[in-house]
Amino acid sequence: MSIKIPFLSKQPKETDSLSGENVPNHVAIIMDGNGRWAQKRGLPRFAGHKEGVSTVNKIVKAAVKSNVKVLTLYTFSTENWKRPKQEVEYILKLPKEFLHVYLPSLMENNVRIQTIGDFQALPSHTQEAVSYAIEKTKNNDGLILNFAINYGSRHEILKAVKQIATELKEERMDIDSLDEEIFSKHLYTNSVSDPDLLIRTGGECRLSNFMLWQLAYTEFWFTEKLWPEFTEETFYEALLAYQQRKRRYGGI
Ligand code: 6TC
């Protein structure tokens, strides 16, 4: 099976076609550039976040269509809290609005919502909306839509180390049995496989404390496009780039 992408310039070269095979199982995206997108247009920053949320919906649909199994979405959290109070308050109203508008279509598309990170840090009205969506979609067995909420990778690793140290001290674990697989089970991501493809928008080429353990063998794809400029087409472009790479998982 081969999906033609009509928007790629040099068609119909066979290598410009997205294959139905070798689609990345798990795609993770660092969504960056809402603020700059708004500034460029002389709009207030909140307009960028609003546009960013509508882009999330488009990309979720594209992920469903292309048969991706897990989509993890990340925007760095610590930064958010250093923003003007008004902007933070606006951002924290968006999840509820997003779910109100899009939960019916997420249900129709058999999408299951999950989170990684510490969503207890959110105000209770946001927490409730998130918990409701997780509960409502828990029996869907299509795309897993995994939101990183107040997530930091070093914190996640430290938390795992502390849990393991406690299990050792209480003799619930034997130190010789501790391996990569058991360590992974103590991370937030314990129910999903490691990402196959990481996309970052907005032109920066760094991880910003995202999934340091899980990205060990992941393919990276960076774009200058700001998140609100990221389209279904850009998403397929990244999938195609992934399909043209040869993965070695640390081997030769
Ligand atoms: C793209 C779009 C990038 C706000 C919008 C940034 C809380 C996210 C509960 C989801 C609303 C994505 C992202 C920071 C879909 C998204 C943000 C954050 C932005 C959050 C969620 C939505 C967002 C953010 C943290 C189940 C809907 C604007 C908020 C909190 C996490 C799901 N900026 N923007 N600081 N959030 O990351 O980590 O629940 S809706």
PDB file of C-alpha atoms and ligand atoms in Angstrom:
ATOM      1  CA  MET A   1       0.000   0.000   0.000  1.00  0.00           C
ATOM      2  CA  SER A   2       1.297   3.421  -0.874  1.00  0.00           C
ATOM      3  CA  ILE A   3      -0.278   6.808  -0.149  1.00  0.00           C
ATOM      4  CA  LYS A   4       0.361   9.499  -2.756  1.00  0.00           C
ATOM      5  CA  ILE A   5       1.054  12.936  -1.333  1.00  0.00           C
ATOM      6  CA  PRO A   6      -0.201  15.367  -3.975  1.00  0.00           C
ATOM      7  CA  PHE A   7       1.449  18.434  -2.412  1.00  0.00           C
ATOM      8  CA  LEU A   8       5.038  17.214  -2.690  1.00  0.00           C
ATOM      9  CA  SER A   9       6.606  19.162  -5.545  1.00  0.00           C
ATOM     10  CA  LYS A  10       8.301  16.482  -7.634  1.00  0.00           C
ATOM     11  CA  GLN A  11       5.516  14.004  -8.257  1.00  0.00           C
ATOM     12  CA  PRO A  12       5.111  11.242  -9.148  1.00  0.00           C
ATOM     13  CA  LYS A  13       8.578  10.064  -8.079  1.00  0.00           C
ATOM     14  CA  GLU A  14       8.155   6.804  -6.174  1.00  0.00           C
ATOM     15  CA  THR A  15      10.317   8.049  -3.261  1.00  0.00           C
ATOM     16  CA  ASP A  16       7.932  10.977  -2.727  1.00  0.00           C
ATOM     17  CA  SER A  17       5.149   8.581  -1.789  1.00  0.00           C
ATOM     18  CA  LEU A  18       4.336   7.856   1.768  1.00  0.00           C
ATOM     19  CA  SER A  19       4.282   4.138   2.359  1.00  0.00           C
ATOM     20  CA  GLY A  20       1.564   2.470   4.414  1.00  0.00           C
ATOM     21  CA  GLU A  21       4.277   0.204   5.754  1.00  0.00           C
ATOM     22  CA  ASN A  22       7.023   1.418   8.029  1.00  0.00           C
ATOM     23  CA  VAL A  23       4.838   4.128   9.515  1.00  0.00           C
ATOM     24  CA  PRO A  24       6.332   5.177  12.867  1.00  0.00           C
ATOM     25  CA  ASN A  25       4.424   3.531  15.697  1.00  0.00           C
ATOM     26  CA  HIS A  26       4.972   6.408  18.111  1.00  0.00           C
ATOM     27  CA  VAL A  27       5.464  10.035  17.032  1.00  0.00           C
ATOM     28  CA  ALA A  28       6.382  12.667  19.623  1.00  0.00           C
ATOM     29  CA  ILE A  29       6.132  16.388  18.864  1.00  0.00           C
ATOM     30  CA  ILE A  30       7.642  19.383  20.637  1.00  0.00           C
ATOM     31  CA  MET A  31       5.163  22.092  19.625  1.00  0.00           C
ATOM     32  CA  ASP A  32       7.032  25.380  19.601  1.00  0.00           C
ATOM     33  CA  GLY A  33       6.410  28.821  18.108  1.00  0.00           C
ATOM     34  CA  ASN A  34       2.840  29.961  18.949  1.00  0.00           C
ATOM     35  CA  GLY A  35       4.042  33.212  20.509  1.00  0.00           C
ATOM     36  CA  ARG A  36       6.364  34.070  17.627  1.00  0.00           C
ATOM     37  CA  TRP A  37       3.647  33.223  15.098  1.00  0.00           C
ATOM     38  CA  ALA A  38       1.340  35.770  16.743  1.00  0.00           C
ATOM     39  CA  GLN A  39       4.070  38.418  17.086  1.00  0.00           C
ATOM     40  CA  LYS A  40       4.948  38.104  13.398  1.00  0.00           C
ATOM     41  CA  ARG A  41       1.337  39.017  12.596  1.00  0.00           C
ATOM     42  CA  GLY A  42       1.039  41.774  15.148  1.00  0.00           C
ATOM     43  CA  LEU A  43      -1.430  39.675  17.144  1.00  0.00           C
ATOM     44  CA  PRO A  44      -1.455  39.148  20.921  1.00  0.00           C
ATOM     45  CA  ARG A  45       0.244  35.928  22.107  1.00  0.00           C
ATOM     46  CA  PHE A  46      -3.034  34.313  23.119  1.00  0.00           C
ATOM     47  CA  ALA A  47      -4.121  34.352  19.462  1.00  0.00           C
ATOM     48  CA  GLY A  48      -1.076  32.153  18.748  1.00  0.00           C
ATOM     49  CA  HIS A  49      -2.078  29.661  21.443  1.00  0.00           C
ATOM     50  CA  LYS A  50      -5.620  29.508  20.082  1.00  0.00           C
ATOM     51  CA  GLU A  51      -4.299  28.805  16.590  1.00  0.00           C
ATOM     52  CA  GLY A  52      -1.923  26.248  18.129  1.00  0.00           C
ATOM     53  CA  VAL A  53      -4.835  24.333  19.643  1.00  0.00           C
ATOM     54  CA  SER A  54      -6.580  24.180  16.279  1.00  0.00           C
ATOM     55  CA  THR A  55      -3.316  22.816  14.809  1.00  0.00           C
ATOM     56  CA  VAL A  56      -3.332  20.094  17.487  1.00  0.00           C
ATOM     57  CA  ASN A  57      -6.735  18.954  16.219  1.00  0.00           C
ATOM     58  CA  LYS A  58      -5.526  18.858  12.592  1.00  0.00           C
ATOM     59  CA  ILE A  59      -2.431  16.841  13.434  1.00  0.00           C
ATOM     60  CA  VAL A  60      -4.383  14.361  15.565  1.00  0.00           C
ATOM     61  CA  LYS A  61      -6.596  13.698  12.532  1.00  0.00           C
ATOM     62  CA  ALA A  62      -3.548  13.277  10.288  1.00  0.00           C
ATOM     63  CA  ALA A  63      -2.048  10.822  12.796  1.00  0.00           C
ATOM     64  CA  VAL A  64      -5.273   8.790  12.834  1.00  0.00           C
ATOM     65  CA  LYS A  65      -5.351   8.730   9.009  1.00  0.00           C
ATOM     66  CA  SER A  66      -1.741   7.630   8.670  1.00  0.00           C
ATOM     67  CA  ASN A  67      -2.169   4.825  11.189  1.00  0.00           C
ATOM     68  CA  VAL A  68       0.248   6.148  13.808  1.00  0.00           C
ATOM     69  CA  LYS A  69      -0.493   4.322  17.094  1.00  0.00           C
ATOM     70  CA  VAL A  70       0.780   6.830  19.668  1.00  0.00           C
ATOM     71  CA  LEU A  71       1.048  10.622  19.369  1.00  0.00           C
ATOM     72  CA  THR A  72       2.760  12.420  22.252  1.00  0.00           C
ATOM     73  CA  LEU A  73       2.480  16.211  22.393  1.00  0.00           C
ATOM     74  CA  TYR A  74       4.788  18.394  24.482  1.00  0.00           C
ATOM     75  CA  THR A  75       5.198  22.064  25.253  1.00  0.00           C
ATOM     76  CA  PHE A  76       7.782  22.793  27.953  1.00  0.00           C
ATOM     77  CA  SER A  77       6.112  23.483  31.223  1.00  0.00           C
ATOM     78  CA  THR A  78       8.493  25.364  33.532  1.00  0.00           C
ATOM     79  CA  GLU A  79       8.669  28.209  31.019  1.00  0.00           C
ATOM     80  CA  ASN A  80       4.930  28.650  31.096  1.00  0.00           C
ATOM     81  CA  TRP A  81       4.875  29.642  34.712  1.00  0.00           C
ATOM     82  CA  LYS A  82       7.379  32.459  34.088  1.00  0.00           C
ATOM     83  CA  ARG A  83       4.964  34.016  31.600  1.00  0.00           C
ATOM     84  CA  PRO A  84       2.638  36.891  32.431  1.00  0.00           C
ATOM     85  CA  LYS A  85      -0.155  35.760  34.751  1.00  0.00           C
ATOM     86  CA  GLN A  86      -2.818  36.604  32.170  1.00  0.00           C
ATOM     87  CA  GLU A  87      -1.175  34.411  29.533  1.00  0.00           C
ATOM     88  CA  VAL A  88      -0.870  31.460  31.951  1.00  0.00           C
ATOM     89  CA  GLU A  89      -4.526  31.844  32.944  1.00  0.00           C
ATOM     90  CA  TYR A  90      -5.528  31.897  29.288  1.00  0.00           C
ATOM     91  CA  ILE A  91      -3.439  28.783  28.536  1.00  0.00           C
ATOM     92  CA  LEU A  92      -5.038  26.910  31.420  1.00  0.00           C
ATOM     93  CA  LYS A  93      -8.513  27.561  30.049  1.00  0.00           C
ATOM     94  CA  LEU A  94      -7.585  26.108  26.668  1.00  0.00           C
ATOM     95  CA  PRO A  95      -7.605  22.383  27.564  1.00  0.00           C
ATOM     96  CA  LYS A  96     -11.223  22.587  28.745  1.00  0.00           C
ATOM     97  CA  GLU A  97     -12.186  24.457  25.586  1.00  0.00           C
ATOM     98  CA  PHE A  98     -10.223  22.016  23.408  1.00  0.00           C
ATOM     99  CA  LEU A  99     -11.984  19.046  24.993  1.00  0.00           C
ATOM    100  CA  HIS A 100     -15.396  20.708  24.836  1.00  0.00           C
ATOM    101  CA  VAL A 101     -14.995  21.321  21.103  1.00  0.00           C
ATOM    102  CA  TYR A 102     -13.091  18.206  20.017  1.00  0.00           C
ATOM    103  CA  LEU A 103     -13.937  15.362  22.431  1.00  0.00           C
ATOM    104  CA  PRO A 104     -16.908  14.199  20.301  1.00  0.00           C
ATOM    105  CA  SER A 105     -14.726  13.867  17.202  1.00  0.00           C
ATOM    106  CA  LEU A 106     -11.940  12.238  19.253  1.00  0.00           C
ATOM    107  CA  MET A 107     -14.517   9.663  20.404  1.00  0.00           C
ATOM    108  CA  GLU A 108     -15.690   9.123  16.797  1.00  0.00           C
ATOM    109  CA  ASN A 109     -12.101   8.563  15.764  1.00  0.00           C
ATOM    110  CA  ASN A 110     -11.620   6.000  18.551  1.00  0.00           C
ATOM    111  CA  VAL A 111      -8.857   8.113  20.151  1.00  0.00           C
ATOM    112  CA  ARG A 112      -7.733   7.355  23.695  1.00  0.00           C
ATOM    113  CA  ILE A 113      -6.451  10.292  25.749  1.00  0.00           C
ATOM    114  CA  GLN A 114      -3.597   9.741  28.196  1.00  0.00           C
ATOM    115  CA  THR A 115      -1.156  12.021  29.971  1.00  0.00           C
ATOM    116  CA  ILE A 116       2.412  11.928  31.210  1.00  0.00           C
ATOM    117  CA  GLY A 117       3.730  14.255  33.897  1.00  0.00           C
ATOM    118  CA  ASP A 118       2.196  15.701  36.999  1.00  0.00           C
ATOM    119  CA  PHE A 119      -1.205  17.087  36.163  1.00  0.00           C
ATOM    120  CA  GLN A 120      -1.949  17.654  39.883  1.00  0.00           C
ATOM    121  CA  ALA A 121      -0.082  20.925  39.387  1.00  0.00           C
ATOM    122  CA  LEU A 122      -2.919  22.236  37.205  1.00  0.00           C
ATOM    123  CA  PRO A 123      -5.815  24.217  38.702  1.00  0.00           C
ATOM    124  CA  SER A 124      -8.723  21.941  39.666  1.00  0.00           C
ATOM    125  CA  HIS A 125     -11.030  23.059  36.824  1.00  0.00           C
ATOM    126  CA  THR A 126      -8.375  21.984  34.280  1.00  0.00           C
ATOM    127  CA  GLN A 127      -7.633  18.735  36.156  1.00  0.00           C
ATOM    128  CA  GLU A 128     -11.308  17.815  36.131  1.00  0.00           C
ATOM    129  CA  ALA A 129     -11.623  18.362  32.388  1.00  0.00           C
ATOM    130  CA  VAL A 130      -8.525  16.225  31.760  1.00  0.00           C
ATOM    131  CA  SER A 131      -9.666  13.415  34.118  1.00  0.00           C
ATOM    132  CA  TYR A 132     -13.077  13.364  32.455  1.00  0.00           C
ATOM    133  CA  ALA A 133     -11.514  13.002  28.997  1.00  0.00           C
ATOM    134  CA  ILE A 134      -9.187  10.207  30.149  1.00  0.00           C
ATOM    135  CA  GLU A 135     -12.106   8.309  31.718  1.00  0.00           C
ATOM    136  CA  LYS A 136     -14.445   8.903  28.763  1.00  0.00           C
ATOM    137  CA  THR A 137     -11.916   7.622  26.192  1.00  0.00           C
ATOM    138  CA  LYS A 138     -10.353   4.787  28.207  1.00  0.00           C
ATOM    139  CA  ASN A 139     -11.990   1.988  26.192  1.00  0.00           C
ATOM    140  CA  ASN A 140     -11.048   3.437  22.790  1.00  0.00           C
ATOM    141  CA  ASP A 141      -8.416   1.294  21.114  1.00  0.00           C
ATOM    142  CA  GLY A 142      -7.336   3.550  18.229  1.00  0.00           C
ATOM    143  CA  LEU A 143      -4.694   6.269  18.446  1.00  0.00           C
ATOM    144  CA  ILE A 144      -3.291   6.964  21.915  1.00  0.00           C
ATOM    145  CA  LEU A 145      -3.144  10.750  22.242  1.00  0.00           C
ATOM    146  CA  ASN A 146      -0.636  11.352  24.979  1.00  0.00           C
ATOM    147  CA  PHE A 147      -0.379  14.883  26.398  1.00  0.00           C
ATOM    148  CA  ALA A 148       2.738  15.853  28.335  1.00  0.00           C
ATOM    149  CA  ILE A 149       1.395  18.010  31.125  1.00  0.00           C
ATOM    150  CA  ASN A 150       3.810  19.625  33.529  1.00  0.00           C
ATOM    151  CA  TYR A 151       6.329  17.051  32.330  1.00  0.00           C
ATOM    152  CA  GLY A 152      10.091  17.182  32.884  1.00  0.00           C
ATOM    153  CA  SER A 153      12.336  14.291  31.915  1.00  0.00           C
ATOM    154  CA  ARG A 154      14.983  14.689  34.632  1.00  0.00           C
ATOM    155  CA  HIS A 155      12.238  14.854  37.235  1.00  0.00           C
ATOM    156  CA  GLU A 156      10.682  11.699  35.749  1.00  0.00           C
ATOM    157  CA  ILE A 157      14.026   9.845  35.937  1.00  0.00           C
ATOM    158  CA  LEU A 158      14.663  10.982  39.525  1.00  0.00           C
ATOM    159  CA  LYS A 159      11.184   9.867  40.529  1.00  0.00           C
ATOM    160  CA  ALA A 160      11.890   6.416  39.023  1.00  0.00           C
ATOM    161  CA  VAL A 161      15.217   6.184  40.887  1.00  0.00           C
ATOM    162  CA  LYS A 162      13.524   7.066  44.171  1.00  0.00           C
ATOM    163  CA  GLN A 163      10.760   4.490  43.643  1.00  0.00           C
ATOM    164  CA  ILE A 164      13.323   1.805  42.827  1.00  0.00           C
ATOM    165  CA  ALA A 165      15.505   2.750  45.834  1.00  0.00           C
ATOM    166  CA  THR A 166      12.450   2.394  48.080  1.00  0.00           C
ATOM    167  CA  GLU A 167      11.599  -1.029  46.606  1.00  0.00           C
ATOM    168  CA  LEU A 168      15.196  -2.164  47.185  1.00  0.00           C
ATOM    169  CA  LYS A 169      15.264  -0.878  50.761  1.00  0.00           C
ATOM    170  CA  GLU A 170      11.982  -2.627  51.525  1.00  0.00           C
ATOM    171  CA  GLU A 171      13.331  -5.770  49.819  1.00  0.00           C
ATOM    172  CA  ARG A 172      10.520  -5.780  47.247  1.00  0.00           C
ATOM    173  CA  MET A 173      13.148  -5.840  44.480  1.00  0.00           C
ATOM    174  CA  ASP A 174      16.398  -7.737  43.976  1.00  0.00           C
ATOM    175  CA  ILE A 175      19.158  -5.428  42.663  1.00  0.00           C
ATOM    176  CA  ASP A 176      20.389  -8.083  40.192  1.00  0.00           C
ATOM    177  CA  SER A 177      17.000  -8.203  38.496  1.00  0.00           C
ATOM    178  CA  LEU A 178      17.025  -4.449  37.753  1.00  0.00           C
ATOM    179  CA  ASP A 179      17.471  -3.925  34.015  1.00  0.00           C
ATOM    180  CA  GLU A 180      16.422  -1.393  31.342  1.00  0.00           C
ATOM    181  CA  GLU A 181      12.987  -2.949  30.970  1.00  0.00           C
ATOM    182  CA  ILE A 182      12.203  -2.775  34.680  1.00  0.00           C
ATOM    183  CA  PHE A 183      13.628   0.740  34.911  1.00  0.00           C
ATOM    184  CA  SER A 184      11.347   1.826  32.031  1.00  0.00           C
ATOM    185  CA  LYS A 185       8.320   0.535  33.912  1.00  0.00           C
ATOM    186  CA  HIS A 186       8.948   3.206  36.551  1.00  0.00           C
ATOM    187  CA  LEU A 187       8.703   6.061  34.045  1.00  0.00           C
ATOM    188  CA  TYR A 188       5.488   7.947  33.161  1.00  0.00           C
ATOM    189  CA  THR A 189       5.646   6.333  29.722  1.00  0.00           C
ATOM    190  CA  ASN A 190       5.369   2.762  31.081  1.00  0.00           C
ATOM    191  CA  SER A 191       2.324   1.905  28.973  1.00  0.00           C
ATOM    192  CA  VAL A 192       3.689   3.049  25.592  1.00  0.00           C
ATOM    193  CA  SER A 193       6.670   2.121  23.425  1.00  0.00           C
ATOM    194  CA  ASP A 194       9.575   4.561  22.922  1.00  0.00           C
ATOM    195  CA  PRO A 195       9.021   7.206  20.216  1.00  0.00           C
ATOM    196  CA  ASP A 196      10.199   6.210  16.728  1.00  0.00           C
ATOM    197  CA  LEU A 197      10.108   9.774  15.447  1.00  0.00           C
ATOM    198  CA  LEU A 198      10.560  13.094  17.255  1.00  0.00           C
ATOM    199  CA  ILE A 199       9.414  16.288  15.528  1.00  0.00           C
ATOM    200  CA  ARG A 200      10.224  19.754  16.824  1.00  0.00           C
ATOM    201  CA  THR A 201       8.728  22.876  15.255  1.00  0.00           C
ATOM    202  CA  GLY A 202       9.863  26.477  15.668  1.00  0.00           C
ATOM    203  CA  GLY A 203      13.477  26.189  14.542  1.00  0.00           C
ATOM    204  CA  GLU A 204      15.223  25.256  17.796  1.00  0.00           C
ATOM    205  CA  CYS A 205      17.275  22.042  17.707  1.00  0.00           C
ATOM    206  CA  ARG A 206      17.264  20.849  21.297  1.00  0.00           C
ATOM    207  CA  LEU A 207      15.338  18.482  23.563  1.00  0.00           C
ATOM    208  CA  SER A 208      14.379  20.921  26.337  1.00  0.00           C
ATOM    209  CA  ASN A 209      14.204  18.184  28.984  1.00  0.00           C
ATOM    210  CA  PHE A 210      11.880  15.956  26.942  1.00  0.00           C
ATOM    211  CA  MET A 211      12.013  12.123  27.151  1.00  0.00           C
ATOM    212  CA  LEU A 212      15.786  11.842  27.681  1.00  0.00           C
ATOM    213  CA  TRP A 213      15.612   8.079  28.372  1.00  0.00           C
ATOM    214  CA  GLN A 214      12.953   7.239  25.791  1.00  0.00           C
ATOM    215  CA  LEU A 215      14.619   9.011  22.833  1.00  0.00           C
ATOM    216  CA  ALA A 216      17.804   6.877  22.922  1.00  0.00           C
ATOM    217  CA  TYR A 217      17.280   5.447  19.387  1.00  0.00           C
ATOM    218  CA  THR A 218      14.626   7.833  18.054  1.00  0.00           C
ATOM    219  CA  GLU A 219      14.908   9.580  14.666  1.00  0.00           C
ATOM    220  CA  PHE A 220      14.791  13.396  14.947  1.00  0.00           C
ATOM    221  CA  TRP A 221      13.161  15.777  12.465  1.00  0.00           C
ATOM    222  CA  PHE A 222      13.367  19.543  12.956  1.00  0.00           C
ATOM    223  CA  THR A 223      11.507  22.268  11.076  1.00  0.00           C
ATOM    224  CA  GLU A 224      11.672  26.062  11.016  1.00  0.00           C
ATOM    225  CA  LYS A 225       7.865  26.099  10.696  1.00  0.00           C
ATOM    226  CA  LEU A 226       6.184  27.603  13.745  1.00  0.00           C
ATOM    227  CA  TRP A 227       3.577  25.315  15.339  1.00  0.00           C
ATOM    228  CA  PRO A 228       0.511  27.161  13.908  1.00  0.00           C
ATOM    229  CA  GLU A 229       2.135  26.881  10.439  1.00  0.00           C
ATOM    230  CA  PHE A 230       2.544  23.116  10.817  1.00  0.00           C
ATOM    231  CA  THR A 231       0.011  21.334   8.596  1.00  0.00           C
ATOM    232  CA  GLU A 232      -1.107  17.837   7.690  1.00  0.00           C
ATOM    233  CA  GLU A 233       1.306  18.134   4.734  1.00  0.00           C
ATOM    234  CA  THR A 234       4.246  18.992   7.005  1.00  0.00           C
ATOM    235  CA  PHE A 235       3.346  16.000   9.163  1.00  0.00           C
ATOM    236  CA  TYR A 236       3.436  13.665   6.138  1.00  0.00           C
ATOM    237  CA  GLU A 237       6.722  15.246   5.054  1.00  0.00           C
ATOM    238  CA  ALA A 238       8.196  14.208   8.415  1.00  0.00           C
ATOM    239  CA  LEU A 239       6.770  10.666   8.099  1.00  0.00           C
ATOM    240  CA  LEU A 240       8.278  10.398   4.628  1.00  0.00           C
ATOM    241  CA  ALA A 241      11.691  11.556   5.887  1.00  0.00           C
ATOM    242  CA  TYR A 242      11.415   8.886   8.597  1.00  0.00           C
ATOM    243  CA  GLN A 243      10.646   6.192   6.016  1.00  0.00           C
ATOM    244  CA  GLN A 244      13.718   7.133   4.014  1.00  0.00           C
ATOM    245  CA  ARG A 245      16.056   6.669   6.964  1.00  0.00           C
ATOM    246  CA  LYS A 246      17.785   3.469   7.943  1.00  0.00           C
ATOM    247  CA  ARG A 247      17.498   2.724  11.625  1.00  0.00           C
ATOM    248  CA  ARG A 248      20.203   0.775  13.406  1.00  0.00           C
ATOM    249  CA  TYR A 249      19.162   0.907  17.074  1.00  0.00           C
ATOM    250  CA  GLY A 250      22.786   1.236  18.168  1.00  0.00           C
ATOM    251  CA  GLY A 251      23.922  -1.667  15.948  1.00  0.00           C
ATOM    252  CA  ILE A 252      26.108  -1.392  12.815  1.00  0.00           C
TER     253      ILE A 252
HETATM  254  C1  6TC B   1       0.202  24.079  21.071  1.00  0.00           C
HETATM  255  C2  6TC B   1      -1.086  24.476  21.335  1.00  0.00           C
HETATM  256  C3  6TC B   1       1.217  24.425  21.937  1.00  0.00           C
HETATM  257  C4  6TC B   1      -2.919  24.271  26.144  1.00  0.00           C
HETATM  258  C5  6TC B   1      -1.367  25.247  22.462  1.00  0.00           C
HETATM  259  C6  6TC B   1       0.921  25.184  23.067  1.00  0.00           C
HETATM  260  C7  6TC B   1      -3.253  21.146  29.960  1.00  0.00           C
HETATM  261  C8  6TC B   1      -2.490  20.806  27.742  1.00  0.00           C
HETATM  262  C9  6TC B   1      -4.112  20.051  29.817  1.00  0.00           C
HETATM  263  C10 6TC B   1      -3.344  19.718  27.596  1.00  0.00           C
HETATM  264  C11 6TC B   1      -4.065  23.624  25.711  1.00  0.00           C
HETATM  265  C12 6TC B   1      -2.844  21.047  23.543  1.00  0.00           C
HETATM  266  C13 6TC B   1      -1.570  22.797  24.885  1.00  0.00           C
HETATM  267  C14 6TC B   1       1.279  25.277  27.270  1.00  0.00           C
HETATM  268  C15 6TC B   1      -4.115  20.662  23.299  1.00  0.00           C
HETATM  269  C16 6TC B   1      -2.715  22.139  24.434  1.00  0.00           C
HETATM  270  C17 6TC B   1      -1.676  23.865  25.741  1.00  0.00           C
HETATM  271  C18 6TC B   1       0.381  24.268  27.226  1.00  0.00           C
HETATM  272  C19 6TC B   1      -0.364  25.602  23.322  1.00  0.00           C
HETATM  273  C20 6TC B   1      -2.479  21.544  28.922  1.00  0.00           C
HETATM  274  C21 6TC B   1      -4.144  19.361  28.626  1.00  0.00           C
HETATM  275  C22 6TC B   1      -3.956  22.555  24.856  1.00  0.00           C
HETATM  276  C23 6TC B   1      -0.514  24.576  26.206  1.00  0.00           C
HETATM  277  C24 6TC B   1       0.507  23.040  28.015  1.00  0.00           C
HETATM  278  C25 6TC B   1       2.046  22.475  31.204  1.00  0.00           C
HETATM  279  C26 6TC B   1      -6.051  16.396  27.753  1.00  0.00           C
HETATM  280  C27 6TC B   1      -6.268  18.565  26.542  1.00  0.00           C
HETATM  281  C28 6TC B   1      -0.654  26.431  24.546  1.00  0.00           C
HETATM  282  C29 6TC B   1      -1.665  22.835  29.063  1.00  0.00           C
HETATM  283  C30 6TC B   1       0.594  22.363  31.109  1.00  0.00           C
HETATM  284  C31 6TC B   1       0.255  21.633  29.893  1.00  0.00           C
HETATM  285  C32 6TC B   1      -5.381  17.674  27.375  1.00  0.00           C
HETATM  286  N1  6TC B   1       0.987  26.165  26.347  1.00  0.00           N
HETATM  287  N2  6TC B   1      -0.102  25.735  25.696  1.00  0.00           N
HETATM  288  N3  6TC B   1       2.484  23.659  31.489  1.00  0.00           N
HETATM  289  N4  6TC B   1      -0.310  22.540  28.942  1.00  0.00           N
HETATM  290  O1  6TC B   1       1.502  22.442  27.802  1.00  0.00           O
HETATM  291  O2  6TC B   1       2.750  21.532  31.047  1.00  0.00           O
HETATM  292  O3  6TC B   1      -4.999  18.330  28.574  1.00  0.00           O
HETATM  293  S1  6TC B   1      -5.187  21.587  24.160  1.00  0.00           S
END
